[in-house]
PDB file of C-alpha atoms and ligand atoms in Angstrom:
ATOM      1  CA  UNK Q   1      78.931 136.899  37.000  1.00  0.00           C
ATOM      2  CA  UNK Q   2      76.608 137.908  34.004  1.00  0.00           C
ATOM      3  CA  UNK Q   3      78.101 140.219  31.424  1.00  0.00           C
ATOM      4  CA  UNK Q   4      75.748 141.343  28.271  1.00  0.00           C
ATOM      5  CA  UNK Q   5      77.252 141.982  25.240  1.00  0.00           C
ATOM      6  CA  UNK Q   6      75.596 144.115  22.616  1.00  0.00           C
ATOM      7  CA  UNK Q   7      76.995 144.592  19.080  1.00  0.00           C
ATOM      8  CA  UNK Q   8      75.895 147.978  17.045  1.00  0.00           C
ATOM      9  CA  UNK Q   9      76.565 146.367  13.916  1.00  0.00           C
ATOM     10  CA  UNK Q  10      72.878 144.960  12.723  1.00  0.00           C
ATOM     11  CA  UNK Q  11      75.217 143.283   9.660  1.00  0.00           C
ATOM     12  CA  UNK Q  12      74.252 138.921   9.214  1.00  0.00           C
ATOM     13  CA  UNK Q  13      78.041 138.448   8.888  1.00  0.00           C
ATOM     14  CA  UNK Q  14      79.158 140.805  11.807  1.00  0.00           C
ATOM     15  CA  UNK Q  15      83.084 141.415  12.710  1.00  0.00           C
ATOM     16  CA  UNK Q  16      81.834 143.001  15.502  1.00  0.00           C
ATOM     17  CA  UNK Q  17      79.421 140.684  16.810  1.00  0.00           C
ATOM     18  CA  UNK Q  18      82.075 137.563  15.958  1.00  0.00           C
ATOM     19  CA  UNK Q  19      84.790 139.516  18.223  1.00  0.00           C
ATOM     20  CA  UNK Q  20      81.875 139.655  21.227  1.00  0.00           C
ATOM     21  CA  UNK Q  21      81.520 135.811  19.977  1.00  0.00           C
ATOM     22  CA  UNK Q  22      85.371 135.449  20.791  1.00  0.00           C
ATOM     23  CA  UNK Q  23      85.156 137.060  23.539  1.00  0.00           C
ATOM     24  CA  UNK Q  24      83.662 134.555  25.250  1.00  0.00           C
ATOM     25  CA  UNK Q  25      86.620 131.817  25.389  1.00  0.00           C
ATOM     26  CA  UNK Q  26      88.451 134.424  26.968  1.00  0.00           C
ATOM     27  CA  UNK Q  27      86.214 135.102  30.000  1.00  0.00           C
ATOM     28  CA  UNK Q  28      87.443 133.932  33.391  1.00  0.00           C
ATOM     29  CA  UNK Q  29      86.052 130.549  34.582  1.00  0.00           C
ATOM     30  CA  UNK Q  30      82.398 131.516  36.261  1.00  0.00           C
ATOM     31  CA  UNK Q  31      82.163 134.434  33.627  1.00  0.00           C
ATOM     32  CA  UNK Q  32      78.640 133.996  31.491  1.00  0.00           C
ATOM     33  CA  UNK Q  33      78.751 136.556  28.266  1.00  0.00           C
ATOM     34  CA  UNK Q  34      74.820 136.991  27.300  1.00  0.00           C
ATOM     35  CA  UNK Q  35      74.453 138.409  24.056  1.00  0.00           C
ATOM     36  CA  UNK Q  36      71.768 140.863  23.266  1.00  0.00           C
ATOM     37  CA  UNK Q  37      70.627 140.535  19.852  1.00  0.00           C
ATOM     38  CA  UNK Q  38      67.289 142.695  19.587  1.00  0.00           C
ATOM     39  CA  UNK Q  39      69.086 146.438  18.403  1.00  0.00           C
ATOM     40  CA  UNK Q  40      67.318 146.105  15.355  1.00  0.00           C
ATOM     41  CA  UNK Q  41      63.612 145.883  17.035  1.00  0.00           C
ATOM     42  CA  UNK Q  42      64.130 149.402  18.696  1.00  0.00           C
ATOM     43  CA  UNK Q  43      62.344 151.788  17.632  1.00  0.00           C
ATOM     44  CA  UNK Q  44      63.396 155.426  16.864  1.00  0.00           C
ATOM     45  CA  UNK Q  45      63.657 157.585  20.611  1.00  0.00           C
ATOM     46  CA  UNK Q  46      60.985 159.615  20.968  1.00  0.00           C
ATOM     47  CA  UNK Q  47      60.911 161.542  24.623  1.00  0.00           C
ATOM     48  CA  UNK Q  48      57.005 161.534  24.655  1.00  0.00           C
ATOM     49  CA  UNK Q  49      56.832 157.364  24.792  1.00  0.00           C
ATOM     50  CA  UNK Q  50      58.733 157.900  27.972  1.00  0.00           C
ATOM     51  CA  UNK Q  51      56.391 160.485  29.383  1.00  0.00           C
ATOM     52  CA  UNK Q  52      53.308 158.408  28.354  1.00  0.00           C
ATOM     53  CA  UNK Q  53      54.792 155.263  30.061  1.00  0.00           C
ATOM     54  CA  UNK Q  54      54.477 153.160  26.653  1.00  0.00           C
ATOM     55  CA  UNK Q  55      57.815 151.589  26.386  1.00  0.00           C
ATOM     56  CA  UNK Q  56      58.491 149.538  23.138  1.00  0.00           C
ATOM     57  CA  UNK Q  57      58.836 145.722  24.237  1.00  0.00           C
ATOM     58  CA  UNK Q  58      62.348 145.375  22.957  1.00  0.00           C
ATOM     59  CA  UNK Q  59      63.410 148.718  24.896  1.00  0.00           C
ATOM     60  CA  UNK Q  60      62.049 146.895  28.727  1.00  0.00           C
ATOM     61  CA  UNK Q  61      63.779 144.144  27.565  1.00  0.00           C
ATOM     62  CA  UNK Q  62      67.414 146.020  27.311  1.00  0.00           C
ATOM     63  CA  UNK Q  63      66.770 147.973  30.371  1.00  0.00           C
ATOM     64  CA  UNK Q  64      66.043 144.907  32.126  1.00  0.00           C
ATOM     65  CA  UNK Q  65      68.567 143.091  30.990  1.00  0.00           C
ATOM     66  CA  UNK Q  66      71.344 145.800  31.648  1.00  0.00           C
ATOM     67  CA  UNK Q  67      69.823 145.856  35.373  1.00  0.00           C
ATOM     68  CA  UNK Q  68      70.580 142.384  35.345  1.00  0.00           C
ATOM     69  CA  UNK Q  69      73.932 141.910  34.123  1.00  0.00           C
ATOM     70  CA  UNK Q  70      77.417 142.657  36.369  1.00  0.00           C
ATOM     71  CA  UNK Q  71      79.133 144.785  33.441  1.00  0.00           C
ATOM     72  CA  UNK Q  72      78.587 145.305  29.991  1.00  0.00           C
ATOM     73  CA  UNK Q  73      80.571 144.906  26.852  1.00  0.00           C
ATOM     74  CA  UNK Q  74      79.770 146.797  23.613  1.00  0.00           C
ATOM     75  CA  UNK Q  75      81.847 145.740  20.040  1.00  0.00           C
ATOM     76  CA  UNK Q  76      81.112 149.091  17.966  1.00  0.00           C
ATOM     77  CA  UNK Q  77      81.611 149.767  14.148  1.00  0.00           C
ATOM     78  CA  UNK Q  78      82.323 152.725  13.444  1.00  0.00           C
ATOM     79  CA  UNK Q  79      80.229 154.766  10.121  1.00  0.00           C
ATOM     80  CA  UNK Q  80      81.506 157.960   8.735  1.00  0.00           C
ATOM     81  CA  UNK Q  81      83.542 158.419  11.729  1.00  0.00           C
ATOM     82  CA  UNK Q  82      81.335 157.660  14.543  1.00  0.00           C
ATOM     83  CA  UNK Q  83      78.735 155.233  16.396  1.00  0.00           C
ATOM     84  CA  UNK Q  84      76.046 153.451  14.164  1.00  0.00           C
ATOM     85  CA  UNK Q  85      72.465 155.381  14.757  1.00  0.00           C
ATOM     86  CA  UNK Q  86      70.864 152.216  15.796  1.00  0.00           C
ATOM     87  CA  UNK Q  87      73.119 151.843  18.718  1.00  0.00           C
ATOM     88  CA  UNK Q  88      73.288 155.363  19.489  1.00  0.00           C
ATOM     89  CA  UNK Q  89      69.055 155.519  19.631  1.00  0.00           C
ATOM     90  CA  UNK Q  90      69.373 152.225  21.685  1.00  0.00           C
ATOM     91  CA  UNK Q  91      71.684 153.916  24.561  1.00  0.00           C
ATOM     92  CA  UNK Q  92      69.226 156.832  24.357  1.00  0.00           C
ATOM     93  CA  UNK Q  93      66.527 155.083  25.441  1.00  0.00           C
ATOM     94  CA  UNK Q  94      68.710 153.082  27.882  1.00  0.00           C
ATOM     95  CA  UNK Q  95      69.599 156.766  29.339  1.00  0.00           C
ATOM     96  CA  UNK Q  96      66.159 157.181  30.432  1.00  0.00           C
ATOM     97  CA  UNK Q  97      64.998 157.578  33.171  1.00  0.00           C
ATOM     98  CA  UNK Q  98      67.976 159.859  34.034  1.00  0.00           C
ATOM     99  CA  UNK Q  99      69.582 159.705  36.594  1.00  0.00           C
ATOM    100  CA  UNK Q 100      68.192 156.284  37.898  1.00  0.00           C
ATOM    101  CA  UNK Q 101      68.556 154.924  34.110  1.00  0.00           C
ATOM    102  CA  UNK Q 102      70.003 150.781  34.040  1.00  0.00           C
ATOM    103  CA  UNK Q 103      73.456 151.979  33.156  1.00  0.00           C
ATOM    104  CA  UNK Q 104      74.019 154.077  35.674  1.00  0.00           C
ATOM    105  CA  UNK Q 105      77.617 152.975  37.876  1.00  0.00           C
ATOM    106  CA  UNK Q 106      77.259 149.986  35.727  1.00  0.00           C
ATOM    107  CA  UNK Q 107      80.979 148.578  34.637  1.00  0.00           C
ATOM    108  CA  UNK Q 108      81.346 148.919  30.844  1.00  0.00           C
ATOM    109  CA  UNK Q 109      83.753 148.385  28.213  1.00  0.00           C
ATOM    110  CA  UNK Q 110      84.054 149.159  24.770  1.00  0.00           C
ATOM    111  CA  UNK Q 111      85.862 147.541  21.694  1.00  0.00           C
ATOM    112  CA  UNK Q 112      85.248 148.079  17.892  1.00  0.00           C
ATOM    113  CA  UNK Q 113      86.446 146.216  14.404  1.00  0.00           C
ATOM    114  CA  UNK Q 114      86.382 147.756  11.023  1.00  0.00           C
ATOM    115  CA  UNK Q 115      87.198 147.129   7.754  1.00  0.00           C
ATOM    116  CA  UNK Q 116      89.541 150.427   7.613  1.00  0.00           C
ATOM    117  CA  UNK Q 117      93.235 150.521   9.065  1.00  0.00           C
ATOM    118  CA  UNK Q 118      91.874 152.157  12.479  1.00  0.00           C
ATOM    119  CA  UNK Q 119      89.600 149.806  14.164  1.00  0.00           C
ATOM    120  CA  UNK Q 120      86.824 152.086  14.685  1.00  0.00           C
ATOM    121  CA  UNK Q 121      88.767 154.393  17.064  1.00  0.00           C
ATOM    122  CA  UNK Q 122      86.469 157.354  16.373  1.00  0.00           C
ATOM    123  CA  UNK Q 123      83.056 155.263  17.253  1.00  0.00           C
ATOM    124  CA  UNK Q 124      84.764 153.946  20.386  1.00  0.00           C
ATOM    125  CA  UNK Q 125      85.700 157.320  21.892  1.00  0.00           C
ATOM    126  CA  UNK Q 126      82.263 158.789  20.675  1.00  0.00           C
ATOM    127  CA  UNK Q 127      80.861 156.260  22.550  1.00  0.00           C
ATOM    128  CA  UNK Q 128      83.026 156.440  25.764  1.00  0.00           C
ATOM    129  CA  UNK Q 129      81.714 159.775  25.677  1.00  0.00           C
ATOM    130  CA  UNK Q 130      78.170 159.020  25.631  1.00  0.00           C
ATOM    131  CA  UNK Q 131      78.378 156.261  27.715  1.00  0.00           C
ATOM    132  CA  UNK Q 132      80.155 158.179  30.404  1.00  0.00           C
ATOM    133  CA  UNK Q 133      77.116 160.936  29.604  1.00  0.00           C
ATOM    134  CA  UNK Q 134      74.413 158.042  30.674  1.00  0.00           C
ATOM    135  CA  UNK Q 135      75.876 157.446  34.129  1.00  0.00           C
ATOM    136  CA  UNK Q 136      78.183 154.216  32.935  1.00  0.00           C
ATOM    137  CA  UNK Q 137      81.843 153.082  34.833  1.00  0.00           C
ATOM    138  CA  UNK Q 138      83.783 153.233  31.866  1.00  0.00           C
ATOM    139  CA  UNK Q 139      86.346 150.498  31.560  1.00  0.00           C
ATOM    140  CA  UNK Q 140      89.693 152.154  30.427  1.00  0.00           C
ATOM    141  CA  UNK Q 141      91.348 148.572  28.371  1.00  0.00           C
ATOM    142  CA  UNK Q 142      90.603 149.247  24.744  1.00  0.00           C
ATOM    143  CA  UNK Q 143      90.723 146.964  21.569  1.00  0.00           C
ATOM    144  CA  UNK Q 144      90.848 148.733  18.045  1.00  0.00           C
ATOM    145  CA  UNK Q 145      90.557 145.977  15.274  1.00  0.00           C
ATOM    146  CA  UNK Q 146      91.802 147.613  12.024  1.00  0.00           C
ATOM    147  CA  UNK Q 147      91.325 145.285   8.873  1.00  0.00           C
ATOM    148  CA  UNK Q 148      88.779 142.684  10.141  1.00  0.00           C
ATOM    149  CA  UNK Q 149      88.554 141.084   7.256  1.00  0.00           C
ATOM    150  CA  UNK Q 150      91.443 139.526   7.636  1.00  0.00           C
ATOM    151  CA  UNK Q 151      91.504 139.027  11.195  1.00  0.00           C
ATOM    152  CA  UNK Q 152      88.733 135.892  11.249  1.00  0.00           C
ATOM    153  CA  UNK Q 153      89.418 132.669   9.812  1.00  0.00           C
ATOM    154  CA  UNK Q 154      86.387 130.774   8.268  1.00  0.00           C
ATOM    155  CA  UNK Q 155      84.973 129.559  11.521  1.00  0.00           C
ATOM    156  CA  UNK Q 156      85.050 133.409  13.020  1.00  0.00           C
ATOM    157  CA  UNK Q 157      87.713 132.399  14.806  1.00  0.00           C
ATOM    158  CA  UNK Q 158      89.850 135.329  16.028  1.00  0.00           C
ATOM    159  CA  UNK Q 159      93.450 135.330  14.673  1.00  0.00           C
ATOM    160  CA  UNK Q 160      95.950 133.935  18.042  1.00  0.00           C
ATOM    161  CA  UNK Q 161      97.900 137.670  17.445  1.00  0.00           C
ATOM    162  CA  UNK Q 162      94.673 139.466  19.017  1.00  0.00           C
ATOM    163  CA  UNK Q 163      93.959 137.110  21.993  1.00  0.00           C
ATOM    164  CA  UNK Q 164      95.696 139.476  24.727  1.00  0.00           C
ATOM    165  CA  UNK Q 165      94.164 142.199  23.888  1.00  0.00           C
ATOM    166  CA  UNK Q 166      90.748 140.911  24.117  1.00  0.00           C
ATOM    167  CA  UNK Q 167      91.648 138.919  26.949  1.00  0.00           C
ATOM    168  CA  UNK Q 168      92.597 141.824  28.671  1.00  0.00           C
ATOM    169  CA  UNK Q 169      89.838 143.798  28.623  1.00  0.00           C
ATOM    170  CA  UNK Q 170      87.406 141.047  29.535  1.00  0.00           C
ATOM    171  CA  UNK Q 171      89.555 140.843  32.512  1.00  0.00           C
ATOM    172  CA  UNK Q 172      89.275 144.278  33.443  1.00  0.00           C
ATOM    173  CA  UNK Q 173      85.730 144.579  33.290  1.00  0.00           C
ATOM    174  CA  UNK Q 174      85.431 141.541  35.166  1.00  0.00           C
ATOM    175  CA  UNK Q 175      87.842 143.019  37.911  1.00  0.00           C
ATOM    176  CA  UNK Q 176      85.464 146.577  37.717  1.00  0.00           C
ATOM    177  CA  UNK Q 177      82.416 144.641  38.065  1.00  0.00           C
ATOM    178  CA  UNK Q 178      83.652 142.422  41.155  1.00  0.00           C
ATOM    179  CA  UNK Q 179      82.860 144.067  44.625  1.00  0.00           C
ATOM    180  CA  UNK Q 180      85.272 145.179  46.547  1.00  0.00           C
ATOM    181  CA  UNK Q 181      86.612 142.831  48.741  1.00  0.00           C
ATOM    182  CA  UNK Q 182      86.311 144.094  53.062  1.00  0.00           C
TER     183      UNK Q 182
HETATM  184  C1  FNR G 201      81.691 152.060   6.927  1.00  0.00           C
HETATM  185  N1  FNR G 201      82.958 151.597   7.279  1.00  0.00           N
HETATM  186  C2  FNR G 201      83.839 152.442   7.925  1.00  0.00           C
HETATM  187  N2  FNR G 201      85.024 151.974   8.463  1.00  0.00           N
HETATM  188  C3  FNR G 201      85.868 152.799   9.142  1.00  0.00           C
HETATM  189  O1  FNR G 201      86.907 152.357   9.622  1.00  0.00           O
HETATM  190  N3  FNR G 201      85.539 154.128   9.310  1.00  0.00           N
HETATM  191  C4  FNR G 201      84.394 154.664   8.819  1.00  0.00           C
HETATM  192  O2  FNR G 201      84.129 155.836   9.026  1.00  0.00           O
HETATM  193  C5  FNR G 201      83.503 153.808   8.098  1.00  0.00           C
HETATM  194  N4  FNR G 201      82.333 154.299   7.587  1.00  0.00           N
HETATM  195  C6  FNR G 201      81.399 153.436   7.070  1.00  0.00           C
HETATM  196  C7  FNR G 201      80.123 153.917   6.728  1.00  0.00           C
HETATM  197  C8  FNR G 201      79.150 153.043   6.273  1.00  0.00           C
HETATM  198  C9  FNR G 201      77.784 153.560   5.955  1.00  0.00           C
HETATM  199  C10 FNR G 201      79.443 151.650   6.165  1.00  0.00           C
HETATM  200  C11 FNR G 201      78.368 150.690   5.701  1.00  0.00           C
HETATM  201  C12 FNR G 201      80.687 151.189   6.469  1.00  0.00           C
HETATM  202  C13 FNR G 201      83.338 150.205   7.031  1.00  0.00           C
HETATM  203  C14 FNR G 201      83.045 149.335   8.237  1.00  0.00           C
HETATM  204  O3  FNR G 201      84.190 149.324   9.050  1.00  0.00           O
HETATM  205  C15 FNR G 201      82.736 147.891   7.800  1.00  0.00           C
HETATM  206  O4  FNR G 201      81.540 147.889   7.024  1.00  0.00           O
HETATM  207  C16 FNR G 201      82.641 146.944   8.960  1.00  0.00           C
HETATM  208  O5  FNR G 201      82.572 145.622   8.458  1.00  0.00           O
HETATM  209  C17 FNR G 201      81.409 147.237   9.815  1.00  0.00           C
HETATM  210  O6  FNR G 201      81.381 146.395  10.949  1.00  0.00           O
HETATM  211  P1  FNR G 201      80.561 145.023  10.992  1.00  0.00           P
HETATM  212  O7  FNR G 201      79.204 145.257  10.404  1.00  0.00           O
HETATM  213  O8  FNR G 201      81.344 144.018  10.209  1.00  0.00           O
HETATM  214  O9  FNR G 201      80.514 144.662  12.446  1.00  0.00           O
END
């Protein structure tokens, strides 16, 4: 089972994109995380390059790559109370073509870190919201990581008091994204 990751944070030194990094030891045995790291090449949305049929090469690449992948996992910061603009122009042009767009029924959860005491709560239910907008399963298991800068030792390394969690809602998406036994 494939699962892409995508962190909205374009920041070198990431807390978000070291949690998806964590992530990974806690995926089930069989469980490949892929990690997309090309938010940054996206250019801004603009409905005409979808009418014209000129899709920017990083944009083919995410749809593809969401078509390919079982479930999805997004680690969102959150600024000024909601979703970074890159991300948010990136699952715009993932919404198109709507209704057959790649994340539609596709399993996907959401988790955040920030540097305040709430863990990006208000970015993670903005983006629920939009994500349930595009077509997306929404995964319900949530992980708010207040104070991230104290929650990664020197080797990113998560702190042991935060494994569950993130365990947890690997686990779930896993368990969305698995077909349904006869
Ligand atoms: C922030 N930060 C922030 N934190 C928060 O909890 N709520 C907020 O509304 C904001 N707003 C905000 C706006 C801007 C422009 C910046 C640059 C930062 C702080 C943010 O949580 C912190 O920079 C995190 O480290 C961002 O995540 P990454 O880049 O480490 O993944």
């Amino acid at each position: 089972m494939r699962v892409l990751t995508i962190s909205g944070s374009l920041r070198p030194d990431s807390y978000n994109r070291k949690l998806l990094r964590n992530a990974e030891e806690h995926a089930p045995q069989g469980v490949v995380l892929e990690h997309w790291d090309r938010l940054a090449e996206v250019p801004p949305f603009h409905g005409l390059r979808t009418d014209t049929g000129e899709t920017p090469d990083a944009v083919d690449d995410l749809r593809r790559r969401l078509e390919e992948a079982d479930a999805v996992l997004i680690a969102t910061p959150e600024y000024n109370g909601s979703i970074p603009g890159a991300l948010k122009n990136a699952l715009d042009w993932a919404s198109t073509p709507f209704p057959d767009n790649a994340l539609r029924g596709k399993p996907v959860a959401v988790i955040g870190a920030s540097t305040g005491g709430y863990g990006a709560m208000w970015a993670q239910a903005d983006l629920r919201r939009v994500l349930g907008i595009t077509g997306a399963r929404m995964v319900g298991a949530e992980l708010a990581l207040p104070k991230a800068q104290d929650a990664f030792d020197d080797d990113g390394r998560l702190a042991p008091q935060h494994h569950g969690r993130l365990e947890s809602v690997v686990n779930e998406l896993v368990g969305a994204a698995q077909p349904i036994a006869a």
